[in-house]
Coordinates of C-alpha atoms and ligand atoms in Angstrom, one line a residue:
Chain A
X1 CA -77.9 -75.7 -186.3
X2 CA -75.1 -76.0 -188.2
X3 CA -73.0 -79.1 -188.4
X4 CA -68.9 -80.5 -188.4
X5 CA -68.4 -83.2 -190.8
X6 CA -64.6 -85.1 -189.7
X7 CA -63.5 -87.2 -193.0
X8 CA -60.4 -89.6 -192.2
X9 CA -60.3 -93.2 -192.8
X10 CA -58.5 -93.3 -189.8
X11 CA -59.9 -94.2 -186.0
X12 CA -57.8 -92.4 -184.1
X13 CA -57.6 -89.8 -186.6
X14 CA -61.3 -89.1 -186.4
X15 CA -61.1 -89.7 -182.4
X16 CA -59.0 -87.0 -182.0
X17 CA -60.6 -84.4 -184.0
X18 CA -63.8 -84.7 -182.5
X19 CA -61.8 -84.4 -179.4
X20 CA -60.7 -81.9 -180.6
X21 CA -63.3 -80.3 -181.8
X22 CA -66.0 -80.9 -178.6
X23 CA -66.4 -77.1 -177.0
X24 CA -68.5 -76.6 -179.5
X25 CA -71.2 -79.6 -179.5
X26 CA -71.4 -77.8 -176.1
X27 CA -72.7 -74.4 -178.3
X28 CA -74.9 -77.2 -179.8
X29 CA -72.7 -77.5 -183.1
X30 CA -73.5 -81.5 -184.7
X31 CA -70.4 -83.8 -185.5
X32 CA -70.8 -85.8 -188.1
X33 CA -67.6 -88.6 -188.9
X34 CA -67.7 -90.1 -191.9
X35 CA -64.4 -93.0 -192.8
X36 CA -64.1 -93.2 -196.2
X37 CA -65.6 -90.6 -199.5
X38 CA -68.4 -92.4 -200.3
X39 CA -69.9 -92.5 -196.4
X40 CA -69.2 -88.7 -196.5
X41 CA -70.5 -87.8 -200.1
X42 CA -73.8 -89.5 -198.8
X43 CA -73.6 -87.5 -195.4
X44 CA -72.9 -84.0 -197.5
X45 CA -76.2 -84.4 -199.7
X46 CA -78.2 -85.0 -197.2
X47 CA -76.5 -83.5 -194.1
X48 CA -75.0 -80.8 -195.7
X49 CA -72.6 -79.7 -192.8
X50 CA -70.7 -75.5 -192.8
X51 CA -68.0 -77.2 -192.8
X52 CA -65.3 -80.5 -193.5
X53 CA -62.4 -81.6 -192.1
X54 CA -61.1 -83.8 -194.8
X55 CA -58.7 -86.1 -195.5
X56 CA -56.6 -86.1 -198.5
X57 CA -55.3 -89.8 -198.3
X58 CA -57.9 -92.8 -198.7
X59 CA -58.4 -95.2 -200.2
X60 CA -60.4 -95.5 -203.4
X61 CA -62.4 -91.8 -203.7
X62 CA -59.7 -89.7 -202.2
X63 CA -59.9 -86.5 -200.7
X64 CA -59.5 -84.5 -203.9
X65 CA -61.7 -86.2 -205.7
X66 CA -64.2 -85.3 -202.4
X67 CA -63.9 -82.3 -202.4
X68 CA -64.3 -81.8 -206.7
X69 CA -67.2 -83.7 -206.4
X70 CA -68.6 -81.4 -204.3
X71 CA -67.8 -78.3 -205.0
X72 CA -68.3 -79.2 -208.7
X73 CA -70.6 -81.5 -209.3
X74 CA -72.9 -80.7 -206.1
X75 CA -72.4 -76.8 -206.6
X76 CA -71.8 -76.5 -202.5
X77 CA -69.4 -74.2 -203.3
X78 CA -70.3 -72.4 -199.1
X79 CA -69.5 -75.7 -197.3
X80 CA -65.9 -74.4 -196.2
X81 CA -62.8 -77.8 -196.2
X82 CA -60.1 -77.9 -195.0
X83 CA -57.8 -80.6 -195.9
X84 CA -56.3 -82.4 -193.6
X85 CA -52.3 -83.9 -195.1
X86 CA -49.7 -85.9 -194.2
X87 CA -47.1 -84.2 -193.1
X88 CA -43.9 -85.6 -195.6
X89 CA -46.6 -86.3 -198.6
X90 CA -46.3 -83.1 -199.4
X91 CA -49.7 -81.2 -200.8
X92 CA -50.2 -80.6 -204.5
X93 CA -51.5 -76.8 -204.1
X94 CA -52.0 -76.3 -207.0
X95 CA -54.4 -79.8 -207.5
X96 CA -56.0 -78.8 -204.0
X97 CA -57.0 -74.8 -205.2
X98 CA -58.2 -76.8 -208.8
X99 CA -60.9 -78.8 -207.4
X100 CA -61.6 -75.7 -204.7
X101 CA -60.0 -77.3 -201.7
X102 CA -60.1 -73.5 -198.8
X103 CA -57.1 -74.0 -197.2
X104 CA -55.2 -77.0 -196.2
X105 CA -53.5 -78.7 -192.6
X106 CA -50.7 -81.2 -191.6
X107 CA -51.1 -83.6 -189.6
X108 CA -50.2 -84.3 -187.0
X109 CA -52.3 -81.2 -186.5
X110 CA -52.0 -79.0 -184.1
X111 CA -55.0 -78.4 -181.6
X112 CA -56.0 -75.2 -181.4
X113 CA -55.0 -74.6 -184.7
X114 CA -58.5 -76.9 -186.0
X115 CA -60.3 -75.0 -183.0
X116 CA -59.7 -71.9 -184.2
X117 CA -60.3 -72.5 -188.0
X118 CA -63.8 -74.2 -187.0
X119 CA -64.4 -70.5 -184.8
X120 CA -63.5 -68.7 -187.8
X121 CA -65.5 -70.5 -190.5
X122 CA -68.5 -71.3 -187.7
X123 CA -68.0 -67.5 -186.5
X124 CA -69.6 -66.3 -190.1
X125 CA -72.0 -69.0 -190.4
X126 CA -73.8 -68.7 -187.1
X127 CA -73.9 -65.3 -187.6
Chain B
X1 CA -64.4 -82.0 -165.0
X2 CA -65.8 -84.5 -167.6
X3 CA -69.7 -84.7 -168.2
X4 CA -72.3 -86.5 -170.3
X5 CA -75.9 -84.4 -170.8
X6 CA -79.1 -86.6 -171.5
X7 CA -79.9 -84.1 -173.6
X8 CA -77.6 -84.3 -176.4
X9 CA -77.6 -88.2 -175.9
X10 CA -81.4 -88.1 -176.6
X11 CA -80.6 -86.6 -178.5
X12 CA -78.7 -88.2 -180.7
X13 CA -80.1 -89.9 -184.4
X14 CA -78.8 -93.5 -183.1
X15 CA -80.1 -93.2 -179.7
X16 CA -83.1 -92.1 -180.0
X17 CA -84.0 -94.9 -183.2
X18 CA -84.0 -96.6 -180.2
X19 CA -86.0 -94.8 -177.7
X20 CA -89.1 -94.5 -180.2
X21 CA -88.0 -98.0 -181.1
X22 CA -88.6 -99.3 -177.3
X23 CA -90.8 -96.7 -176.5
X24 CA -93.0 -98.5 -178.7
X25 CA -93.2 -101.5 -177.6
X26 CA -94.6 -100.5 -175.1
X27 CA -98.0 -100.1 -174.1
X28 CA -97.9 -97.2 -171.4
X29 CA -97.0 -93.5 -172.4
X30 CA -92.8 -92.9 -171.5
X31 CA -90.9 -90.0 -170.3
X32 CA -87.5 -88.6 -169.9
X33 CA -87.2 -85.6 -168.1
X34 CA -83.1 -84.7 -167.1
X35 CA -81.9 -83.8 -163.4
X36 CA -83.7 -80.4 -163.4
X37 CA -87.6 -82.0 -164.5
X38 CA -87.4 -80.7 -167.9
X39 CA -88.6 -82.8 -170.7
X40 CA -86.7 -84.3 -172.9
X41 CA -88.5 -87.1 -175.0
X42 CA -92.6 -87.7 -174.1
X43 CA -94.8 -85.3 -172.5
X44 CA -94.4 -85.6 -168.4
X45 CA -97.6 -86.8 -166.5
X46 CA -97.2 -85.6 -163.0
X47 CA -99.5 -87.8 -161.6
X48 CA -97.2 -91.3 -163.0
X49 CA -96.1 -93.2 -159.9
X50 CA -93.7 -95.4 -161.3
X51 CA -90.2 -93.2 -162.3
X52 CA -87.3 -94.1 -162.8
X53 CA -82.8 -92.9 -162.0
X54 CA -81.2 -92.2 -165.0
X55 CA -77.6 -92.4 -162.9
X56 CA -73.6 -92.6 -163.9
X57 CA -71.9 -93.8 -160.9
X58 CA -74.5 -93.3 -158.7
X59 CA -75.3 -89.6 -159.4
X60 CA -78.4 -89.8 -162.2
X61 CA -78.7 -87.1 -164.7
X62 CA -82.5 -87.5 -165.2
X63 CA -85.5 -90.2 -164.9
X64 CA -87.8 -92.1 -167.2
X65 CA -91.5 -91.9 -166.3
X66 CA -94.4 -94.9 -167.4
X67 CA -94.6 -97.6 -165.8
X68 CA -92.6 -100.8 -164.3
X69 CA -91.1 -101.9 -167.9
X70 CA -90.1 -97.7 -168.2
X71 CA -87.4 -99.2 -165.9
X72 CA -85.7 -101.3 -168.7
X73 CA -85.3 -97.5 -170.7
X74 CA -83.6 -95.6 -167.6
X75 CA -80.6 -98.6 -167.5
X76 CA -80.4 -98.7 -171.0
X77 CA -79.9 -94.4 -170.4
X78 CA -77.8 -95.5 -168.0
X79 CA -75.7 -97.7 -169.7
X80 CA -75.4 -95.9 -173.2
X81 CA -74.3 -92.2 -171.3
X82 CA -70.9 -94.6 -168.7
X83 CA -69.6 -95.6 -172.6
X84 CA -70.4 -92.0 -173.4
X85 CA -68.2 -90.7 -170.0
X86 CA -66.0 -93.5 -171.0
X87 CA -65.2 -92.2 -173.8
X88 CA -65.1 -89.3 -174.0
X89 CA -62.5 -89.3 -170.6
X90 CA -59.9 -91.5 -173.0
X91 CA -60.6 -88.3 -175.9
X92 CA -59.0 -86.2 -173.9
X93 CA -56.8 -88.3 -172.3
X94 CA -55.5 -88.9 -175.9
X95 CA -55.9 -85.3 -176.8
X96 CA -53.5 -84.8 -174.6
X97 CA -50.7 -86.6 -175.6
X98 CA -51.5 -85.7 -179.2
X99 CA -50.4 -81.7 -178.0
X100 CA -46.8 -83.2 -176.3
X101 CA -46.4 -85.0 -179.6
X102 CA -47.7 -82.1 -181.9
X103 CA -45.5 -79.5 -179.3
X104 CA -42.2 -82.0 -180.6
X105 CA -43.3 -82.4 -184.0
X106 CA -43.1 -78.1 -184.4
X107 CA -40.1 -78.2 -182.9
X108 CA -38.7 -80.6 -185.3
X109 CA -40.5 -79.5 -188.5
X110 CA -37.5 -76.4 -187.7
X111 CA -35.0 -78.5 -187.6
X112 CA -35.5 -81.4 -190.8
X113 CA -32.7 -80.4 -192.9
X114 CA -30.8 -79.5 -191.3
X115 CA -26.8 -79.7 -190.8
X116 CA -24.5 -78.3 -188.7
X117 CA -22.6 -75.2 -190.1
X118 CA -19.0 -77.6 -189.5
X119 CA -21.3 -80.0 -192.0
X120 CA -22.8 -77.0 -195.2
X121 CA -18.8 -75.7 -195.2
X122 CA -17.1 -78.9 -196.3
X123 CA -20.4 -80.1 -198.4
X124 CA -20.3 -75.7 -199.9
X125 CA -16.0 -77.1 -200.6
X126 CA -17.2 -80.1 -202.0
X127 CA -18.8 -78.5 -204.3
X128 CA -16.6 -76.0 -205.1
X129 CA -14.3 -78.9 -206.1
X130 CA -16.9 -80.3 -208.1
X131 CA -17.2 -77.1 -211.0
X132 CA -13.7 -75.3 -210.5
X133 CA -10.3 -76.6 -210.8
X134 CA -8.5 -75.2 -208.1
X135 CA -5.8 -77.0 -205.5
X136 CA -6.8 -75.7 -202.2
X137 CA -10.4 -74.6 -201.3
X138 CA -11.6 -73.5 -198.0
X139 CA -15.2 -71.2 -196.1
X140 CA -14.0 -69.0 -193.7
X141 CA -17.0 -67.0 -191.5
X142 CA -16.5 -63.9 -189.4
X143 CA -15.9 -64.7 -185.2
X144 CA -18.4 -61.6 -184.3
X145 CA -16.8 -62.1 -180.7
X146 CA -13.1 -61.6 -182.1
X147 CA -12.6 -60.1 -185.1
X148 CA -10.6 -63.0 -186.6
X149 CA -12.2 -64.5 -190.0
X150 CA -11.6 -68.5 -189.6
X151 CA -11.8 -71.0 -191.7
X152 CA -14.5 -73.1 -190.6
X153 CA -13.6 -75.2 -193.6
X154 CA -11.1 -76.6 -196.3
X155 CA -9.6 -78.7 -198.5
X156 CA -5.2 -78.9 -200.1
X157 CA -3.0 -77.9 -197.5
X158 CA -2.2 -74.0 -198.2
X159 CA -5.5 -73.5 -195.2
X160 CA -6.4 -75.1 -192.3
X161 CA -10.0 -75.6 -190.4
X162 CA -9.0 -73.0 -187.0
X163 CA -7.0 -71.6 -188.8
X164 CA -7.8 -68.0 -188.4
X165 CA -7.1 -64.4 -190.2
X166 CA -7.3 -61.5 -188.7
X167 CA -10.2 -59.4 -190.2
X168 CA -9.3 -57.1 -192.9
X169 CA -5.4 -58.4 -193.7
X170 CA -5.4 -59.9 -196.7
X171 CA -7.3 -61.0 -199.8
X172 CA -10.1 -62.3 -197.6
X173 CA -10.2 -59.9 -195.4
X174 CA -10.7 -57.8 -197.9
X175 CA -13.6 -59.0 -200.2
X176 CA -14.9 -59.1 -196.2
X177 CA -14.5 -55.7 -196.6
X178 CA -16.3 -55.2 -200.3
X179 CA -18.2 -57.2 -200.0
X180 CA -17.1 -57.6 -203.5
X181 CA -16.1 -61.1 -205.3
X182 CA -12.2 -60.6 -206.4
X183 CA -9.5 -62.5 -209.4
X184 CA -6.3 -62.7 -209.0
X185 CA -4.5 -63.8 -211.4
X186 CA -0.5 -62.8 -209.9
X187 CA -0.7 -62.9 -206.1
X188 CA 3.0 -61.7 -206.7
X189 CA 2.0 -59.2 -207.4
X190 CA -0.7 -57.9 -204.7
X191 CA 0.2 -56.4 -201.3
X192 CA -2.4 -56.9 -200.1
X193 CA -2.0 -61.2 -200.4
X194 CA -0.2 -62.6 -196.9
X195 CA 2.3 -65.4 -197.6
X196 CA 0.6 -68.4 -196.1
X197 CA 2.2 -72.6 -196.0
X198 CA 2.0 -73.0 -199.7
X199 CA 2.9 -70.9 -202.7
X200 CA 0.0 -70.2 -205.0
X201 CA 0.2 -69.2 -207.9
X202 CA -3.5 -67.3 -208.9
X203 CA -7.3 -67.1 -206.9
X204 CA -10.9 -66.3 -206.4
X205 CA -12.5 -64.8 -203.3
X206 CA -16.4 -64.6 -202.9
X207 CA -18.1 -63.1 -200.1
X208 CA -20.9 -65.3 -198.1
X209 CA -23.5 -62.0 -197.8
X210 CA -26.6 -62.7 -195.9
X211 CA -28.9 -59.3 -197.3
X212 CA -26.5 -56.8 -197.2
X213 CA -24.2 -58.2 -194.0
X214 CA -20.1 -60.5 -195.0
X215 CA -20.2 -63.4 -193.1
X216 CA -17.8 -65.0 -194.7
X217 CA -15.8 -65.7 -197.7
X218 CA -15.6 -68.9 -199.9
X219 CA -11.6 -69.2 -201.4
X220 CA -10.2 -71.2 -204.1
X221 CA -6.1 -70.7 -205.5
X222 CA -4.0 -72.9 -207.0
X223 CA -0.5 -73.4 -206.8
X224 CA 0.3 -73.6 -211.0
X225 CA -0.9 -70.5 -212.5
X226 CA -4.3 -69.7 -214.2
X227 CA -5.6 -67.5 -215.8
X228 CA -9.2 -67.3 -213.7
X229 CA -12.1 -65.9 -215.5
X230 CA -15.2 -64.4 -215.7
X231 CA -17.0 -67.2 -215.5
X232 CA -15.5 -69.0 -213.5
X233 CA -16.1 -66.0 -210.5
X234 CA -18.9 -65.6 -211.7
X235 CA -20.5 -69.6 -210.7
X236 CA -18.6 -69.4 -207.8
X237 CA -20.6 -66.1 -206.4
X238 CA -23.3 -68.5 -206.9
X239 CA -22.4 -71.2 -205.3
X240 CA -21.1 -68.4 -203.1
X241 CA -24.8 -66.8 -202.2
X242 CA -26.9 -71.0 -201.9
X243 CA -24.0 -71.4 -199.2
X244 CA -24.2 -68.0 -197.1
X245 CA -28.6 -68.9 -197.0
X246 CA -27.1 -72.6 -195.6
X247 CA -24.9 -71.9 -193.5
X248 CA -26.7 -69.1 -192.1
X249 CA -29.3 -71.7 -191.2
X250 CA -27.0 -74.2 -189.9
X251 CA -26.2 -70.9 -187.1
X252 CA -29.9 -70.8 -186.2
X253 CA -29.6 -74.3 -186.0
X254 CA -26.8 -74.2 -183.8
X255 CA -29.0 -71.6 -181.3
X256 CA -31.8 -74.6 -181.9
X257 CA -30.3 -77.7 -180.8
X258 CA -29.8 -76.1 -177.6
X259 CA -33.7 -75.6 -177.0
X260 CA -33.9 -79.0 -178.7
X261 CA -32.3 -79.9 -176.0
X262 CA -34.1 -79.0 -173.4
X263 CA -37.3 -78.6 -174.8
X264 CA -36.9 -83.0 -175.0
X265 CA -35.1 -82.7 -171.9
X266 CA -38.5 -81.2 -170.7
X267 CA -40.8 -83.6 -172.3
X268 CA -38.5 -87.2 -170.6
X269 CA -39.2 -84.9 -166.7
X270 CA -43.0 -84.7 -167.8
X271 CA -43.1 -89.1 -168.4
X272 CA -41.3 -89.6 -165.7
X273 CA -43.5 -87.6 -163.2
X274 CA -46.2 -90.2 -164.7
X275 CA -44.0 -93.1 -163.8
X276 CA -44.1 -94.5 -160.4
X277 CA -40.0 -94.0 -160.3
X278 CA -38.6 -91.4 -157.7
X279 CA -37.9 -88.3 -159.4
X280 CA -33.9 -87.8 -161.1
X281 CA -34.8 -91.4 -163.0
X282 CA -33.9 -89.7 -166.4
X283 CA -31.3 -88.4 -165.1
X284 CA -29.7 -90.5 -163.1
X285 CA -29.3 -93.4 -166.7
X286 CA -28.5 -90.6 -168.7
X287 CA -25.0 -90.2 -166.2
X288 CA -24.6 -93.7 -165.8
X289 CA -24.8 -94.5 -169.5
X290 CA -22.4 -91.5 -170.2
X291 CA -20.2 -93.0 -167.6
X292 CA -20.3 -96.9 -169.3
X293 CA -20.0 -96.1 -172.9
X294 CA -17.1 -93.4 -172.3
X295 CA -15.7 -96.9 -170.2
X296 CA -15.9 -98.4 -173.2
X297 CA -14.6 -95.6 -175.4
X298 CA -17.7 -95.0 -177.5
X299 CA -17.3 -92.1 -179.6
X300 CA -17.9 -88.2 -179.6
X301 CA -20.9 -89.2 -181.5
X302 CA -22.0 -92.6 -180.7
X303 CA -21.8 -90.5 -176.9
X304 CA -23.8 -87.7 -177.5
X305 CA -26.6 -90.6 -179.1
X306 CA -26.4 -92.5 -176.5
X307 CA -27.2 -89.4 -173.9
X308 CA -29.9 -88.4 -176.3
X309 CA -31.7 -92.3 -175.8
X310 CA -30.7 -92.6 -172.2
X311 CA -32.8 -89.4 -171.8
X312 CA -35.5 -90.2 -174.0
X313 CA -35.7 -94.9 -173.6
X314 CA -39.2 -94.4 -171.4
X315 CA -40.7 -91.7 -174.1
X316 CA -42.7 -94.0 -175.8
X317 CA -44.8 -94.3 -172.5
X318 CA -46.5 -91.5 -173.6
X319 CA -49.1 -93.9 -175.2
X320 CA -49.4 -95.5 -172.5
X321 CA -52.8 -95.2 -170.4
X322 CA -53.0 -93.6 -166.4
X323 CA -54.5 -96.1 -165.4
X324 CA -51.8 -99.5 -166.6
X325 CA -48.7 -97.4 -165.7
X326 CA -50.0 -95.4 -162.8
X327 CA -51.3 -98.5 -161.3
X328 CA -49.9 -99.7 -157.8
X329 CA -51.2 -103.3 -157.8
X330 CA -50.0 -106.5 -159.8
X331 CA -50.2 -106.0 -163.9
X332 CA -52.7 -108.3 -165.4
X333 CA -51.0 -109.9 -169.3
X334 CA -52.8 -108.0 -171.0
X335 CA -51.6 -105.0 -169.1
X336 CA -47.8 -106.4 -168.8
X337 CA -48.8 -106.4 -172.5
X338 CA -49.4 -102.9 -173.0
X339 CA -46.7 -102.3 -170.8
X340 CA -44.5 -103.8 -173.2
X341 CA -45.9 -102.0 -175.9
X342 CA -43.3 -98.1 -174.9
X343 CA -40.3 -99.5 -176.7
X344 CA -42.3 -99.5 -180.0
X345 CA -44.3 -96.4 -179.5
X346 CA -41.1 -94.6 -178.8
X347 CA -39.8 -96.0 -182.0
X348 CA -43.6 -94.7 -183.8
X349 CA -42.5 -91.3 -182.5
X350 CA -38.4 -91.1 -182.8
X351 CA -38.6 -92.1 -186.5
X352 CA -41.0 -88.9 -187.3
X353 CA -38.3 -87.1 -185.9
X354 CA -35.1 -86.2 -189.0
X355 CA -32.5 -85.3 -186.1
X356 CA -34.2 -88.6 -183.7
X357 CA -34.4 -91.0 -186.3
X358 CA -31.0 -92.5 -185.4
X359 CA -31.4 -93.2 -181.9
X360 CA -34.4 -95.4 -181.3
X361 CA -31.9 -98.8 -182.0
X362 CA -30.6 -97.5 -178.8
X363 CA -34.3 -96.9 -177.6
X364 CA -35.8 -99.9 -178.6
X365 CA -34.4 -102.3 -177.6
X366 CA -33.4 -101.6 -174.1
X367 CA -36.0 -104.1 -172.3
X368 CA -34.0 -106.4 -175.0
X369 CA -31.3 -108.8 -173.2
X370 CA -28.1 -110.4 -173.6
X371 CA -29.6 -113.9 -173.9
X372 CA -32.3 -112.8 -176.2
X373 CA -35.3 -113.8 -174.2
X374 CA -36.5 -109.4 -174.0
X375 CA -39.1 -107.2 -175.4
X376 CA -40.0 -106.3 -178.5
X377 CA -37.8 -108.4 -180.8
X378 CA -36.2 -111.0 -178.8
X379 CA -33.0 -109.5 -180.3
X380 CA -29.5 -111.3 -178.4
X381 CA -26.0 -110.3 -178.0
X382 CA -24.0 -108.2 -180.0
X383 CA -27.5 -107.1 -182.2
X384 CA -28.7 -105.4 -179.7
X385 CA -27.2 -101.8 -180.0
X386 CA -24.4 -101.8 -178.2
X387 CA -26.6 -98.1 -176.4
X388 CA -29.5 -100.0 -175.6
X389 CA -26.9 -102.7 -173.6
X390 CA -25.2 -99.7 -172.0
X391 CA -28.9 -98.4 -171.4
X392 CA -29.9 -102.1 -169.5
X393 CA -27.6 -102.0 -167.5
X394 CA -27.8 -98.1 -166.2
X395 CA -31.9 -98.3 -166.0
X396 CA -32.0 -101.4 -164.2
X397 CA -28.8 -100.4 -161.5
X398 CA -30.9 -97.5 -161.0
X399 CA -34.1 -99.6 -160.8
X400 CA -33.3 -101.4 -158.3
X401 CA -31.3 -99.1 -156.0
X402 CA -34.3 -96.7 -155.4
X403 CA -37.8 -96.7 -154.3
X404 CA -40.4 -98.0 -155.5
X405 CA -44.3 -97.6 -154.5
X406 CA -44.4 -101.3 -153.9
X407 CA -40.4 -102.2 -153.0
X408 CA -37.8 -100.8 -150.3
X409 CA -34.5 -99.9 -152.4
X410 CA -31.7 -102.5 -152.4
X411 CA -28.7 -102.3 -151.0
X412 CA -26.0 -101.2 -152.8
X413 CA -23.6 -103.7 -151.5
X414 CA -27.0 -106.3 -153.4
X415 CA -28.0 -104.1 -156.2
X416 CA -23.9 -104.6 -157.7
X417 CA -24.8 -108.4 -156.5
X418 CA -27.7 -108.9 -158.4
X419 CA -26.1 -106.7 -162.1
X420 CA -23.2 -109.3 -161.5
X421 CA -25.9 -113.0 -161.2
X422 CA -27.4 -111.0 -164.3
X423 CA -24.2 -110.1 -166.3
X424 CA -24.6 -113.0 -169.5
X425 CA -27.7 -113.7 -168.8
X426 CA -29.8 -110.3 -169.2
X427 CA -26.8 -108.1 -169.7
X428 CA -23.6 -108.2 -171.9
X429 CA -20.8 -109.0 -170.3
X430 CA -19.1 -105.7 -171.4
X431 CA -20.5 -103.6 -170.7
X432 CA -21.6 -104.4 -167.0
X433 CA -17.6 -105.2 -166.4
X434 CA -17.8 -101.6 -168.0
X435 CA -20.2 -100.4 -164.8
X436 CA -17.9 -102.0 -162.8
X437 CA -14.7 -100.3 -163.7
X438 CA -17.4 -97.0 -164.1
X439 CA -17.7 -97.6 -160.1
X440 CA -14.6 -98.2 -159.1
X441 CA -13.5 -94.6 -160.7
X442 CA -16.4 -93.0 -158.9
X443 CA -17.6 -92.2 -162.4
X444 CA -21.1 -92.6 -161.5
X445 CA -21.4 -90.1 -159.3
X446 CA -20.2 -87.8 -162.0
X447 CA -22.9 -85.6 -163.2
X448 CA -23.1 -84.1 -166.3
X449 CA -24.9 -80.8 -166.4
X450 CA -27.2 -79.9 -169.3
Ligands
FE2_501 FE1 -38.4 -99.5 -170.4

């Protein structure tokens, strides 16, 4: 079964993303959430989600670090990682590339864009 | 229609864990099945006489079977299912609001860092002045409709905004035609030169180009004879290059601004529809506010802001749950506190939009009272933005003179008396006075066209 992991320290963003991705749940995809980097890393190793929406700005372990550990240290290169960055703070594209992030989306996110992205990624993995 | 699947609920890790724990404590075997009879947990025992429904709002979504003690599990599952349903409906509502807000953001994104054309042209001139010595500077743009080359911004005595040259005439006109920058250090001997308000001796003129299209020129001149060099012209061309792009952006922005205002207005109307006001509240509050603002002699810029602020005064209600906003009966203190949050929500929304940031004080404080007993900040007197004081009067007057779900409209006479009675306490007396003046001049009914 495929799984999507949502990582954000803000509750309302987690809820909104869960709601946005609700339709995938109907199709049997499991939605997982983590509210910080540490929790995210633990879930990533235990549940092996295929797609991760990862907030960049988080206290302690930030999104870049999580991404780096996953893609490099843990060698989970197949996990598709979407970085979520707040509008206004310039996303460091070089850094994103360096840590192996697949794509980034700015918040406030467009729900339709999130669904499209998830469809693209999971479509490939499901079939 | 939102529905909760018992199957998915039972499969949830934490729920599954609780079920296992509870069934472990019950002596008889327990099974769970969905409304259609499919087994979700344990093995179905056809002969088990005890079956308890799992229900949400009296609708059965499944059964728990297995001895009298299974009843506990059925009620627990009903309770969890109900919670799940609530979470989903709140989530769905929140997402709808979020979508409305992202629409606004998208548009605001396009407007970021934009200025109007004249402002941009003025900035270009200020920049040119610091880099190249000259007495007169101007930015002229080709008006496609009239064929004139119009001065948009200037410094010095030679040319002034609003003035124009027939396209193709003068040295500037010639630069538009050729698209090539020029230096003329001996003006009197140049036959193309059209004498103007002051006598100048040297000039430089560079085209403003978007790809191959010349949209105007930047023009500088010196009254004393000077020798402009190729270096100077290179510098001017560089300024022109940047300026052309900025001006084109600003023009696009001007047309976007129309779209923006229409969208904002549509959004305001959407919000209004959720509100139990009679239709047209937003529009009337705008009209009243503008009329009052004019009597008080606000500047055009301030009137523009007042118009936007009045349009968006209740935009924060987007963040308030339907259950509270549309409630027919009396609000509990908690619900009322939630309603009082709408100016704060408005601030959060507007702060994200550069173009709307300067109307925050007007919107945020439209429920402050002149005597300092309002919300959200208990500001008083002149401490409240004048536009907010105006909107407060306009909003109250319209609220009194239109029907509400819980009461009929007051008569005009009583509403006016009411404003008068609260002048100096709830309302700024100056604003109330201006309101009456506008009222007497019949200006309150003037519709402002969109
Ligand atoms: Fe209000």
